Coordinates of C-alpha atoms in Angstrom, one line a residue:
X16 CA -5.4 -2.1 34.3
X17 CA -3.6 -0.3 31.9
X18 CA -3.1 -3.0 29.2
X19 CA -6.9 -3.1 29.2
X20 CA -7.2 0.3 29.0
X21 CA -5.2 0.7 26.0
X22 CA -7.0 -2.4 24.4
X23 CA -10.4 -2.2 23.2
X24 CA -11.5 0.4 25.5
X25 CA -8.5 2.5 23.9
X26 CA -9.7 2.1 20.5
X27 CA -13.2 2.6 21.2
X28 CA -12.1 6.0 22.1
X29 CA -11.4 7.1 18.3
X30 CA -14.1 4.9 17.0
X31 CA -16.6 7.2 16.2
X32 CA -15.8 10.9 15.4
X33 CA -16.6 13.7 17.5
X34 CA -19.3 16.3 16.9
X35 CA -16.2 18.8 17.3
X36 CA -15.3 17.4 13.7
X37 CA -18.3 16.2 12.1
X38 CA -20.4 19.7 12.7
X39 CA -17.6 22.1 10.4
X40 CA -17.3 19.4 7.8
X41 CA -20.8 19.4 7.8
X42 CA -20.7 23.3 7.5
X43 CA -17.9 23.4 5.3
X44 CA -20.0 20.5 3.1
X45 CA -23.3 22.8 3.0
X46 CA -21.3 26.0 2.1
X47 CA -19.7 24.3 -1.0
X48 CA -23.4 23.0 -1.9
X49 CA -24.6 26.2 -2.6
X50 CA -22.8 26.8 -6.3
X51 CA -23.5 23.4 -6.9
X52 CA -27.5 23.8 -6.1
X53 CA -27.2 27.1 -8.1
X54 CA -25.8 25.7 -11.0
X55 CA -27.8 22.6 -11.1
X56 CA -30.9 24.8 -10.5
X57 CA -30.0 27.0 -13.5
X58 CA -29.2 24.4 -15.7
X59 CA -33.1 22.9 -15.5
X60 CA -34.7 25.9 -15.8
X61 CA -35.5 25.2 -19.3
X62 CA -36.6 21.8 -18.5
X63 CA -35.2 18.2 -18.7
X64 CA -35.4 18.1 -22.9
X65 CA -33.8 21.5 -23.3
X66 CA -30.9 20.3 -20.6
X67 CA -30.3 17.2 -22.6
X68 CA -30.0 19.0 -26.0
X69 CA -27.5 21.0 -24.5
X70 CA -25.6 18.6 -22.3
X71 CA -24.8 16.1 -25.5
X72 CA -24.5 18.5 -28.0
X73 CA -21.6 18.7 -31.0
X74 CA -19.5 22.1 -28.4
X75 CA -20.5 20.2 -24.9
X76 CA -18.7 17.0 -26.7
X77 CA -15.9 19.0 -28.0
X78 CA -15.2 20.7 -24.8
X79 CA -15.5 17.0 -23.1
X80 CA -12.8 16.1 -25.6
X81 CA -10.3 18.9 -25.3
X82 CA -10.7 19.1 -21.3
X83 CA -9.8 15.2 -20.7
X84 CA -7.2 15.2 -23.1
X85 CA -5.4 18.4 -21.5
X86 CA -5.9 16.5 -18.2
X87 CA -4.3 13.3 -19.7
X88 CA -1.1 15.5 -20.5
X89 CA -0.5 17.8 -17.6
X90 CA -1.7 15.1 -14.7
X91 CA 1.1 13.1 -15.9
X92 CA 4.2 15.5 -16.5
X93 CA 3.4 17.4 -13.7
X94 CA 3.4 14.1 -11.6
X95 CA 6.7 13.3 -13.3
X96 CA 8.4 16.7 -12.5
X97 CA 6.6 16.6 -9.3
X98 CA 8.1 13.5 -7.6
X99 CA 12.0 13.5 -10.0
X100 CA 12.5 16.9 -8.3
X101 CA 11.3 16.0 -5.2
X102 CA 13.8 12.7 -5.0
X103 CA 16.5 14.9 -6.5
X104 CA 16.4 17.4 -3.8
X105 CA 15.2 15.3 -0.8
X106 CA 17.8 11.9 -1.7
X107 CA 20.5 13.1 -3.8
X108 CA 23.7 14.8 -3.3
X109 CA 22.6 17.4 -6.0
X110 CA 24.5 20.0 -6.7
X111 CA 23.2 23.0 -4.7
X112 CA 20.3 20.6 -4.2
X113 CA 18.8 23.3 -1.4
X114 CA 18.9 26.3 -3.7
X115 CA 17.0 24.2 -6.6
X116 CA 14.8 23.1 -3.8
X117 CA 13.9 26.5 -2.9
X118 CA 13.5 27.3 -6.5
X119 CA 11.1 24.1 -7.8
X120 CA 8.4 25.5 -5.7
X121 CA 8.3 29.0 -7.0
X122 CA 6.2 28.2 -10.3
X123 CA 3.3 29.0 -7.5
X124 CA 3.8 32.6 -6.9
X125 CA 2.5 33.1 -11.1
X126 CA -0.8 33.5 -11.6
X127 CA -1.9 30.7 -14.4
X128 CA -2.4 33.7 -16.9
X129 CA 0.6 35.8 -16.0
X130 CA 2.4 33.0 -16.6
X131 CA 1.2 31.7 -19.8
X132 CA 1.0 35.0 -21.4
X133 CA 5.3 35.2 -20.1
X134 CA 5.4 31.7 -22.1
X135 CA 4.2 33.2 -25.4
X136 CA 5.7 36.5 -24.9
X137 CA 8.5 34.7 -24.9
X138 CA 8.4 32.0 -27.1
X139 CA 5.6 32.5 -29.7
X140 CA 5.7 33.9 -33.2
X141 CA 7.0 37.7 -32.6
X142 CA 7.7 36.8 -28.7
X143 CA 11.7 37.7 -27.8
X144 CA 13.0 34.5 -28.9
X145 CA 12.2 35.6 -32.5
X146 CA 13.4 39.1 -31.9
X147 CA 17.1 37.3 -30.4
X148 CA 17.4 34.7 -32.9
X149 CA 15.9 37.0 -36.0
X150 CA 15.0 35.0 -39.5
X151 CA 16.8 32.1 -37.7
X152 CA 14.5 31.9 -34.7
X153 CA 13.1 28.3 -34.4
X154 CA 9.6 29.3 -35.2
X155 CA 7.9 25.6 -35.3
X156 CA 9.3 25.8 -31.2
X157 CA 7.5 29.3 -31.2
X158 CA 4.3 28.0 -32.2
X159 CA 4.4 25.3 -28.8
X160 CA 3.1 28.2 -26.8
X161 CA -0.3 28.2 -28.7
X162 CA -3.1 25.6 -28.1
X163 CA -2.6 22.4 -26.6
X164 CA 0.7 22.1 -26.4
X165 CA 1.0 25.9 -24.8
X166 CA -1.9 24.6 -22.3
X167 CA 0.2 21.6 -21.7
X168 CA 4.0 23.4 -20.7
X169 CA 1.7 25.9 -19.0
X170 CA -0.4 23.8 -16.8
X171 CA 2.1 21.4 -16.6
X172 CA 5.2 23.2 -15.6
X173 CA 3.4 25.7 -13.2
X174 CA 0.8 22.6 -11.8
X175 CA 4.1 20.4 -10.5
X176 CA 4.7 22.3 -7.1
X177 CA 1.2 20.7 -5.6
X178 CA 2.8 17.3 -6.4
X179 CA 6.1 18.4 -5.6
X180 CA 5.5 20.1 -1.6
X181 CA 3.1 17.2 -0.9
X182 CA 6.5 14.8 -2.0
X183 CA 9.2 16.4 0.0
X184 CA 6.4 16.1 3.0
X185 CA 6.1 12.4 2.4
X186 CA 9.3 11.5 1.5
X187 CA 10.8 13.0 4.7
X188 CA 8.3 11.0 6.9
X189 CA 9.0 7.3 5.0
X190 CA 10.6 4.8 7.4
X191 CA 14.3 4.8 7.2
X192 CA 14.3 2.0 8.5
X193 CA 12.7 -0.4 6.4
X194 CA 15.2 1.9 3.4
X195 CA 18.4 0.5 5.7
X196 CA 17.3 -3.1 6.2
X197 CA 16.8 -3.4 2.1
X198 CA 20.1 -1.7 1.7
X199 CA 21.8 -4.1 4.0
X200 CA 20.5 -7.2 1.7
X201 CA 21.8 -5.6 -1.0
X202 CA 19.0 -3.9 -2.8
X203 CA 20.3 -1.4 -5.3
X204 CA 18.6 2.2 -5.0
X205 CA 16.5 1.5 -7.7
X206 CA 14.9 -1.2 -6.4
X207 CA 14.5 0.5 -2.8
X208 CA 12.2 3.6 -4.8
X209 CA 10.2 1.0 -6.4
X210 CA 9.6 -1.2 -3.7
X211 CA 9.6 0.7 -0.5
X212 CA 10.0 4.7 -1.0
X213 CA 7.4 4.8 -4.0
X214 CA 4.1 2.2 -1.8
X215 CA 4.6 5.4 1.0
X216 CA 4.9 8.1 -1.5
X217 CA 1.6 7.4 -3.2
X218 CA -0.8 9.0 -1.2
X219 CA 1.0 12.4 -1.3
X220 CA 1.0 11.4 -4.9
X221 CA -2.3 11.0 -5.6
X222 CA -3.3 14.2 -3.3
X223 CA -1.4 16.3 -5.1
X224 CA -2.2 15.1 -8.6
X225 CA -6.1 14.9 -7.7
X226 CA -5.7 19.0 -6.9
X227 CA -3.5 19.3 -10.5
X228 CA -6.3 17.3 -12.0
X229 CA -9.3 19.9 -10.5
X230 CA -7.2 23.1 -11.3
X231 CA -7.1 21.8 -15.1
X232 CA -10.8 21.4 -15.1
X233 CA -10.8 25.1 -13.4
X234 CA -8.5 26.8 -15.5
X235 CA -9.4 29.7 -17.4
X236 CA -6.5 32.1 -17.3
X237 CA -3.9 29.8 -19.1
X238 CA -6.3 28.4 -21.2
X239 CA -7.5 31.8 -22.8
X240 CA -4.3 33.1 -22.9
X241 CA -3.2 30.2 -25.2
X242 CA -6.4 29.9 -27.2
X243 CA -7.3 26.0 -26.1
X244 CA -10.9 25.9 -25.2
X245 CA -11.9 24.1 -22.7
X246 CA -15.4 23.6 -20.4
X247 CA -14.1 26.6 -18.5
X248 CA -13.6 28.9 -21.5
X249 CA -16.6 27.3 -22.9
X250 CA -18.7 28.6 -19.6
X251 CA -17.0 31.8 -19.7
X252 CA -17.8 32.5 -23.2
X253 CA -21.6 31.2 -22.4
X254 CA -21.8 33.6 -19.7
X255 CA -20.3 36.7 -21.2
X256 CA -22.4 36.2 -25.0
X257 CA -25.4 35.0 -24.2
X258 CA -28.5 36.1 -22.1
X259 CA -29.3 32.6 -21.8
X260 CA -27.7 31.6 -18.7
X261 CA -28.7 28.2 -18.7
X262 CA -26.3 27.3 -21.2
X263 CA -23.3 28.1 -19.2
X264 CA -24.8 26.2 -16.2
X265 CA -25.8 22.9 -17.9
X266 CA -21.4 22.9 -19.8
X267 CA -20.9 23.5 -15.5
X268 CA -22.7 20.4 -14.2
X269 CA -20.5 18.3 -16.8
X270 CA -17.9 19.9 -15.5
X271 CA -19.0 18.8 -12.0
X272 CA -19.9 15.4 -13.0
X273 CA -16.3 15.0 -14.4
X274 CA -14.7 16.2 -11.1
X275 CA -16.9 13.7 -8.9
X276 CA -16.1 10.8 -11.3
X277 CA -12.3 11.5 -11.2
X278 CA -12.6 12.1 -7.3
X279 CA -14.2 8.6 -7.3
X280 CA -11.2 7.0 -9.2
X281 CA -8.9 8.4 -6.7
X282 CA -11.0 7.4 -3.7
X283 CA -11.1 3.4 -5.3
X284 CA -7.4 3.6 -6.0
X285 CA -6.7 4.3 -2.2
X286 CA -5.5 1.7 -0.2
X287 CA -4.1 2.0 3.6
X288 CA -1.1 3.7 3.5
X289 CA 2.1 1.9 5.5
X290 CA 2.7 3.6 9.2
X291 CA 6.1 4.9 10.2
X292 CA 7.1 2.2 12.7
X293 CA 10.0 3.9 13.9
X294 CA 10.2 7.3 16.4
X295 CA 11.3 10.2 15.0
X296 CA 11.9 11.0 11.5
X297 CA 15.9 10.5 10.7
X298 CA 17.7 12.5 8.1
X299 CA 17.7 10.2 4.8
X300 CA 21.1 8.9 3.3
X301 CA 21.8 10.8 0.4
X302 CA 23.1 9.0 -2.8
X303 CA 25.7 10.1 -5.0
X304 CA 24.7 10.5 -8.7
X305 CA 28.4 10.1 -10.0
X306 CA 28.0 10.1 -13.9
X307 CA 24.0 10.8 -13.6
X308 CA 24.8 14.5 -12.3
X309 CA 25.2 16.5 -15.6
X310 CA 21.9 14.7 -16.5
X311 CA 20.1 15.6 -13.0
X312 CA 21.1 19.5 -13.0
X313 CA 20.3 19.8 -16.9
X314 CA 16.9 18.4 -16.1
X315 CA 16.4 21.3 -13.0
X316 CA 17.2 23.6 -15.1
X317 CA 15.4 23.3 -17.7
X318 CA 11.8 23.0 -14.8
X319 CA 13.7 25.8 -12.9
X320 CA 14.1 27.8 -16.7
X321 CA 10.4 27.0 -17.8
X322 CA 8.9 27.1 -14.8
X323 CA 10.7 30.0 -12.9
X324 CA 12.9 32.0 -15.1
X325 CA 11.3 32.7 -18.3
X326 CA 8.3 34.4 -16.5
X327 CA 10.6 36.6 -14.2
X328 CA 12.7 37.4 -17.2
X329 CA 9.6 38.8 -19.0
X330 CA 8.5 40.6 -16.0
X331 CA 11.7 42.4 -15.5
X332 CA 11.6 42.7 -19.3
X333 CA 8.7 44.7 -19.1
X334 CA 9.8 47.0 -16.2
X335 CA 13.0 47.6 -18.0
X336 CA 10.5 48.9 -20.9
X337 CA 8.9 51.4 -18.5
X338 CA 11.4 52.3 -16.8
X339 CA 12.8 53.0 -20.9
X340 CA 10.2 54.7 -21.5
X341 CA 10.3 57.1 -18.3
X342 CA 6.6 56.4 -17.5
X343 CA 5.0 57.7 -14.0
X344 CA 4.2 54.3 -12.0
X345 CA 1.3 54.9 -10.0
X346 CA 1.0 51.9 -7.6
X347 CA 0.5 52.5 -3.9
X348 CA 0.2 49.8 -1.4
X349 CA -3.5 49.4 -1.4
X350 CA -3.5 46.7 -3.7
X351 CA -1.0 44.4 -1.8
X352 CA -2.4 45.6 1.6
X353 CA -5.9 44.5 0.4
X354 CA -4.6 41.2 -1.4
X355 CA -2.0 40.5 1.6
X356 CA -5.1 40.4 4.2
X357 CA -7.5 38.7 2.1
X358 CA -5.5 35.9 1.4
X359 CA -4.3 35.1 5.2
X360 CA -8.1 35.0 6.3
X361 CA -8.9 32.7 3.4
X362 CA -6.0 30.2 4.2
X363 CA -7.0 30.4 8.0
X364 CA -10.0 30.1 7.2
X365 CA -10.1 27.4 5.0
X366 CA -7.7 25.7 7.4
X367 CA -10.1 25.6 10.5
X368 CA -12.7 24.1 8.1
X369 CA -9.8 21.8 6.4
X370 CA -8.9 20.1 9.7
X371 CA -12.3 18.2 10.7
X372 CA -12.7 17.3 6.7
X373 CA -9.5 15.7 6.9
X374 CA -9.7 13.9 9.6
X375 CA -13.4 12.5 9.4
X376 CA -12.2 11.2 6.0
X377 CA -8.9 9.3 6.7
X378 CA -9.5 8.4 10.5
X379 CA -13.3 7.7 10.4
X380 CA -13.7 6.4 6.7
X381 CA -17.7 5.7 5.9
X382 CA -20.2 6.5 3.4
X383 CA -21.0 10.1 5.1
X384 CA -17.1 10.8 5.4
X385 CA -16.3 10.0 1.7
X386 CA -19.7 12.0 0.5
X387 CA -18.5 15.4 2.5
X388 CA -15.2 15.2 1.5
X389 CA -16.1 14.2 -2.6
X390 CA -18.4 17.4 -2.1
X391 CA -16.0 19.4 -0.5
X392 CA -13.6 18.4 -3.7
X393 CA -16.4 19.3 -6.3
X394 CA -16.7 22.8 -5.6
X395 CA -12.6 23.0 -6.7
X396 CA -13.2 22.3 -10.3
X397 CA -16.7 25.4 -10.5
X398 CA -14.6 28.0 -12.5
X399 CA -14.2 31.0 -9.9
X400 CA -16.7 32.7 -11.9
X401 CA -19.5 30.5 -11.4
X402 CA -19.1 29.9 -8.1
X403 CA -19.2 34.0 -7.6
X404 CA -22.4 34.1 -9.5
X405 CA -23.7 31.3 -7.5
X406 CA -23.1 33.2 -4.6
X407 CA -24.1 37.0 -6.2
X408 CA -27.8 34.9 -6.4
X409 CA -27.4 33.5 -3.1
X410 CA -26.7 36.9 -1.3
X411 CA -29.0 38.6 -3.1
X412 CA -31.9 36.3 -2.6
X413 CA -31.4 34.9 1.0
X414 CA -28.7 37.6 2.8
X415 CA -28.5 40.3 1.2
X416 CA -26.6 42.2 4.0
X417 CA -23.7 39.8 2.7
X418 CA -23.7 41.3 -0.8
X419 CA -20.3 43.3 -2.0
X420 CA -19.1 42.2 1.3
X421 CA -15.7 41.0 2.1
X422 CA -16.8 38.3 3.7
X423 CA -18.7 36.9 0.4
X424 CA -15.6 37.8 -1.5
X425 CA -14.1 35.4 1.6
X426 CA -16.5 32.8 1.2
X427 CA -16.0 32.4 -2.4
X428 CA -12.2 31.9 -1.9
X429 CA -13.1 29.1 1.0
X430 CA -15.4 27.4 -1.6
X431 CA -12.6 27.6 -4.0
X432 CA -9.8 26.9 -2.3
X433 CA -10.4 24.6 0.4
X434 CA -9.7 21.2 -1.4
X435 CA -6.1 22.5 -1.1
X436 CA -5.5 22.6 2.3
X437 CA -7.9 19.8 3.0
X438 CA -5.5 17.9 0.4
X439 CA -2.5 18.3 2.1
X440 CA -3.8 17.6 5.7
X441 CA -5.5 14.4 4.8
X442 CA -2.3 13.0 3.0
X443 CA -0.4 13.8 6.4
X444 CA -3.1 12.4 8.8
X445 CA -3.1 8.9 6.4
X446 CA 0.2 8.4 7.4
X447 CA 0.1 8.5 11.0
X448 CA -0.6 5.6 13.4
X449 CA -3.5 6.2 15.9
X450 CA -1.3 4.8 18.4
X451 CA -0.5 8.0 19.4
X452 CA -3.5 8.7 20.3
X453 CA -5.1 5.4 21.4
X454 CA -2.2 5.6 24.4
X455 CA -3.1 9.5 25.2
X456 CA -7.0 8.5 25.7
X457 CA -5.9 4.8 27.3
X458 CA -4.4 7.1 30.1
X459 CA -7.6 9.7 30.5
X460 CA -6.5 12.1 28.2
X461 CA -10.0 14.0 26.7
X462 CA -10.3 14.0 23.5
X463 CA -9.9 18.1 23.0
X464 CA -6.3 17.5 25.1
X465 CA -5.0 14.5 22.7
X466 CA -5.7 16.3 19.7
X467 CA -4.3 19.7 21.2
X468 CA -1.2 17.8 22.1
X469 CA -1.1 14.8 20.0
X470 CA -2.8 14.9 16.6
X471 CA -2.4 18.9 15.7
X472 CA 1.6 18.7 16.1
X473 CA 1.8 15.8 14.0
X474 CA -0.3 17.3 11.5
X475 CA 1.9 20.6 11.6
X476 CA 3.2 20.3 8.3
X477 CA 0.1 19.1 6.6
X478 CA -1.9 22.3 8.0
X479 CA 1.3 25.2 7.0
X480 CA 1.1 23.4 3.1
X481 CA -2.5 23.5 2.8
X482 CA -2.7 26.9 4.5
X483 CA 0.2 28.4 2.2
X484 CA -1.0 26.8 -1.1
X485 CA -4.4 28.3 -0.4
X486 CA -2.2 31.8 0.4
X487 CA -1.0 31.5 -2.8
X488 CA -3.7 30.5 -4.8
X489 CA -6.0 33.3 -3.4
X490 CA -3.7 35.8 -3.8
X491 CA -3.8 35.0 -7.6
X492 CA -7.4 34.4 -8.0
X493 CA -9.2 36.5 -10.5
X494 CA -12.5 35.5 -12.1
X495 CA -13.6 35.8 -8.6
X496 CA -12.4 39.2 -6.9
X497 CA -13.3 40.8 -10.2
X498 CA -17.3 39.8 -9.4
X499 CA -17.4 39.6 -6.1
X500 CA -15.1 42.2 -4.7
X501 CA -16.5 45.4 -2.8
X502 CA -16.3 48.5 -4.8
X503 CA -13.0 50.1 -4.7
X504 CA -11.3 47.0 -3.4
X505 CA -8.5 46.1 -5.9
X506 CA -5.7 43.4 -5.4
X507 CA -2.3 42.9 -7.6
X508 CA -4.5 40.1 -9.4
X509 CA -7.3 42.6 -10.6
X510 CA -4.6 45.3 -11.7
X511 CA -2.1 42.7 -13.4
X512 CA -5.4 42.0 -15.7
X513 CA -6.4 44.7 -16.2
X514 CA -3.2 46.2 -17.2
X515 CA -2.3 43.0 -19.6
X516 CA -5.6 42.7 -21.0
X517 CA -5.5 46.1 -22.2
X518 CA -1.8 45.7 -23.4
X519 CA -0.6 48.4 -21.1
X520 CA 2.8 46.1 -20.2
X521 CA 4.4 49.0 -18.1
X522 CA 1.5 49.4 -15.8
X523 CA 1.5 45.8 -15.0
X524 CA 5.3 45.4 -14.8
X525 CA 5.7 46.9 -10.7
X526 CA 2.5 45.1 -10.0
X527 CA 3.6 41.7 -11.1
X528 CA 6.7 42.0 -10.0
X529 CA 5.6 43.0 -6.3
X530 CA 2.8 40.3 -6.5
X531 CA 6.4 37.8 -7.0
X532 CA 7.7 39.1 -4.1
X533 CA 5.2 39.3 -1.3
X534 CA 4.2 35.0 -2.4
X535 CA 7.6 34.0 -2.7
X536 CA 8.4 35.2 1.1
X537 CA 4.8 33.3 2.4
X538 CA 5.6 30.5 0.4
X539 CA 9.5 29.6 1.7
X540 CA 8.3 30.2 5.2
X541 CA 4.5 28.4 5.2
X542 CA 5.6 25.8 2.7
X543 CA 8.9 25.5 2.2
X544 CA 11.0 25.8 5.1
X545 CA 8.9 23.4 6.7
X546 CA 8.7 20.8 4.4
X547 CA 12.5 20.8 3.9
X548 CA 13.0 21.1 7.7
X549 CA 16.5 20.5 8.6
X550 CA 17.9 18.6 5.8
X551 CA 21.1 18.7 5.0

């Protein structure tokens, strides 16, 4: 009786999904419409003539130009230092290889435009390489922070971590076995990445460079602070010197086309990803890098130096100025109380909402699964400042109780943000077998018990990445909080801008520095620690 049961019968358990997940991705599908009916709405307001003069006009071109090409740059390195430092840290006996571990994922706590105007600070014409080096400072290297190739270190080196977390994850769960047998037939180390590590690695890969790919298209803080433009500066300038609004929104739905079409190319790239066949995960055998270990730590540090310690060296810089210059720092808590809170509703939020999405798409893949998820994945590359507008009209034309509300400010950051934590949980619940499962229903269990006891522990470390990434990128958001914010609500992000962007240095120095701290501590214990686990 019970080999029938866990036969067909079994399977037909978790052949179709349950209401339980379709209903929030369905919700969470319909809330991330609303900017995208908003902006498609605006954009035809002049009619279908006027939206095709501005659609393929000489700037929307341009802008089409600049934005792929950026994307072509940073997709790739930040891939590259992504998954190196990842297989450095996670298979290598690196030197100190859990301290640079720790350290390659702390690019995240900067916010894009903090961390690009530390770049140029330090490293453009007048910056403090120029002031140490005097007439002899290497000015051509100075002039990298500007344009694309400032856009490109930027992006790049501050991007890496989504790739990099979503690695360590993957590359913990691969079969050892399959690892051993090669190396028992003689397969050099080499030929075991290529053929064996890299096939179960991909997904992760493709998750985290898919959300890389959608925060270029979002970007506006590195990409102002460098002087590239973009679609998203493009829109931003639209918005801010025109009256026409239409403008900005018809430069918006290119920029959503271009996120559905590169969501698409990820989507037909996929392919079933190879189950662990084994139990429980064992600790990898590290190789030895003999002569390849001066190579391996010069590489982490110069990620760790670009990515890590030339921002926190300009943010200490600037305390050390006001603290030089004896100036009062008025900062209470407020700010990182009020950031603090936001940010752990949105990632729990955006969590609850992440878990059906992720599921429904790699367990129950169909035409309806793929749509919610691509639409869920759209609303990640709407600059945060359209999708506040979007949802200023929406509040004041439908619920206007909701207006300067937290929970609009909340909503916006769900909208934004939720692509990252469904990201991470779908890459963990592609890799695990519904055998599990199939024997927990094959023997009565209800479906709320087998994914209570079953599918959420295996999808533990999926659901702390998303939920931290999305910690860490609400915390920094701007556009956003600036527009949608209750009056007298401020977080570190608001005052780090508005201090910077009014060149008062001292007044943003304590702010930074604190907004450092409290998303370094979230991010070793919600990402981190558990990605790294117990390694050795």
């Amino acid at each position: 009786m019970s080999g029938m049961q866990s036969g067909p019968a079994g399977r037909s358990a978790l052949a179709h999904p349950s209401p339980v997940l379709v209903i929030p991705a369905l919700v969470a599908a319909a809330a991330v419409s609303i900017p995208l009916f908003y902006v498609c709405l605006r954009a035809i307001e002049g009619g279908a003539g006027r939206y095709m003069e501005l659609v393929t006009s000489e700037l929307s071109l341009q802008l089409l130009w600049r934005t792929l090409l950026l994307v072509a740059g940073v997709v790739p390195l930040a891939a590259f230092i992504g998954v190196s430092m990842a297989w450095l840290v996670t298979r290598t006996r690196l030197p100190g290889r859990r301290i640079w571990a720790v350290l390659a994922a702390l690019p995240l706590v900067f916010p894009s435009y903090l961390a690009s105007f530390a770049l140029v600070s330090m490293l453009g014409p007048g910056g403090v390489l120029q002031e140490l080096f005097g007439p002899a400072a290497p000015i051509r290297l100075g002039d990298l922070a500007y344009g694309y190739s400032g856009a490109l270190i930027a992006l790049g080196f501050f991007t890496y971590p989504y790739v990099y977390l979503m690695s360590i994850a993957a590359l913990r769960e691969t079969d050892q076995t399959l690892e051993e047998a090669a190396q028992s037939l003689g397969s050099g180390p080499w030929r075991r990445f290529r053929d064996i590590v890299l096939p179960q690695l991909l997904p992760a890969v493709r998750s985290g460079s898919l959300l890389v790919t959608l925060y270029v298209l979002s970007d506006f803080g590195a990409v102002s602070i460098v002087r590239y433009q973009t679609f998203t500066l493009g829109i931003y300038n639209a918005y801010r010197g025109l009256f026409d609004r239409s403008v900005a929104a018809a430069l918006s739905t290119v920029l959503i086309l271009l996120t559905l079409v590169f969501i698409a190319m990820d989507a037909s790239f996929r392919r079933p990803p190879r189950k662990r066949t084994s139990g429980a995960a064992r600790p990898p055998l590290l190789l030895p890098l003999g002569r390849w270990a001066p190579v391996a730590l010069a590489w982490s540090c110069l990620v760790i130096g670009v990515g890590f310690a030339i921002p926190t060296l300009t943010i200490l810089h600037w305390v050390a100025r006001a603290l030089e210059m004896n100036r009062a720092l008025d900062w209470s808590f407020q700010g990182t109380a009020e950031s603090v809170g936001i940010s752990i509703a949105a990632a729990l939020t955006a969590t609850l909402f992440a878990i059906p999405v992720a599921l429904w798409s790699a367990r129950h893949p169909s035409a309806i699964s793929r749509g919610v998820s691509r639409i869920v994945f759209a609303g990640y590359a709407l600059p945060g400042l359209v999708v506040a507008l979007a949802l200023v009209f929406f509040a004041t034309r439908s619920m206007i109780v909701l207006y300067q509300t937290l929970g609009l400010l909340l909503a916006g950051y769900v909208v934004r943000f939720l692509p990252e934590s469904v990201g991470a949980i779908e890459s963990s619940a592609a890799r695990l077998s519904p055998n599990y499962e199939l024997a927990a229903r094959s023997l009565g269990a209800s479906r709320f018990r087998t994914f209570r006891t079953i599918t959420l522990p295996l999808l533990r470390g999926g659901i702390l990445t998303g939920g931290g990434l999305v910690f860490l990128t609400t915390i920094k958001e701007l556009p956003a909080t600036l527009i949608l914010r209750p009056s007298g609500f401020e977080t570190l992000a608001t005052r780090i801008w508005t201090s910077v962007t009014e060149a008062f240095y001292a007044e943003a120095a304590i702010p930074s520095l604190v907004l450092i701290l409290v998303s370094a501590l979230p991010l070793y214990a919600l990402v981190i620690r558990p990605v790294l686990g117990s390694s050795r």
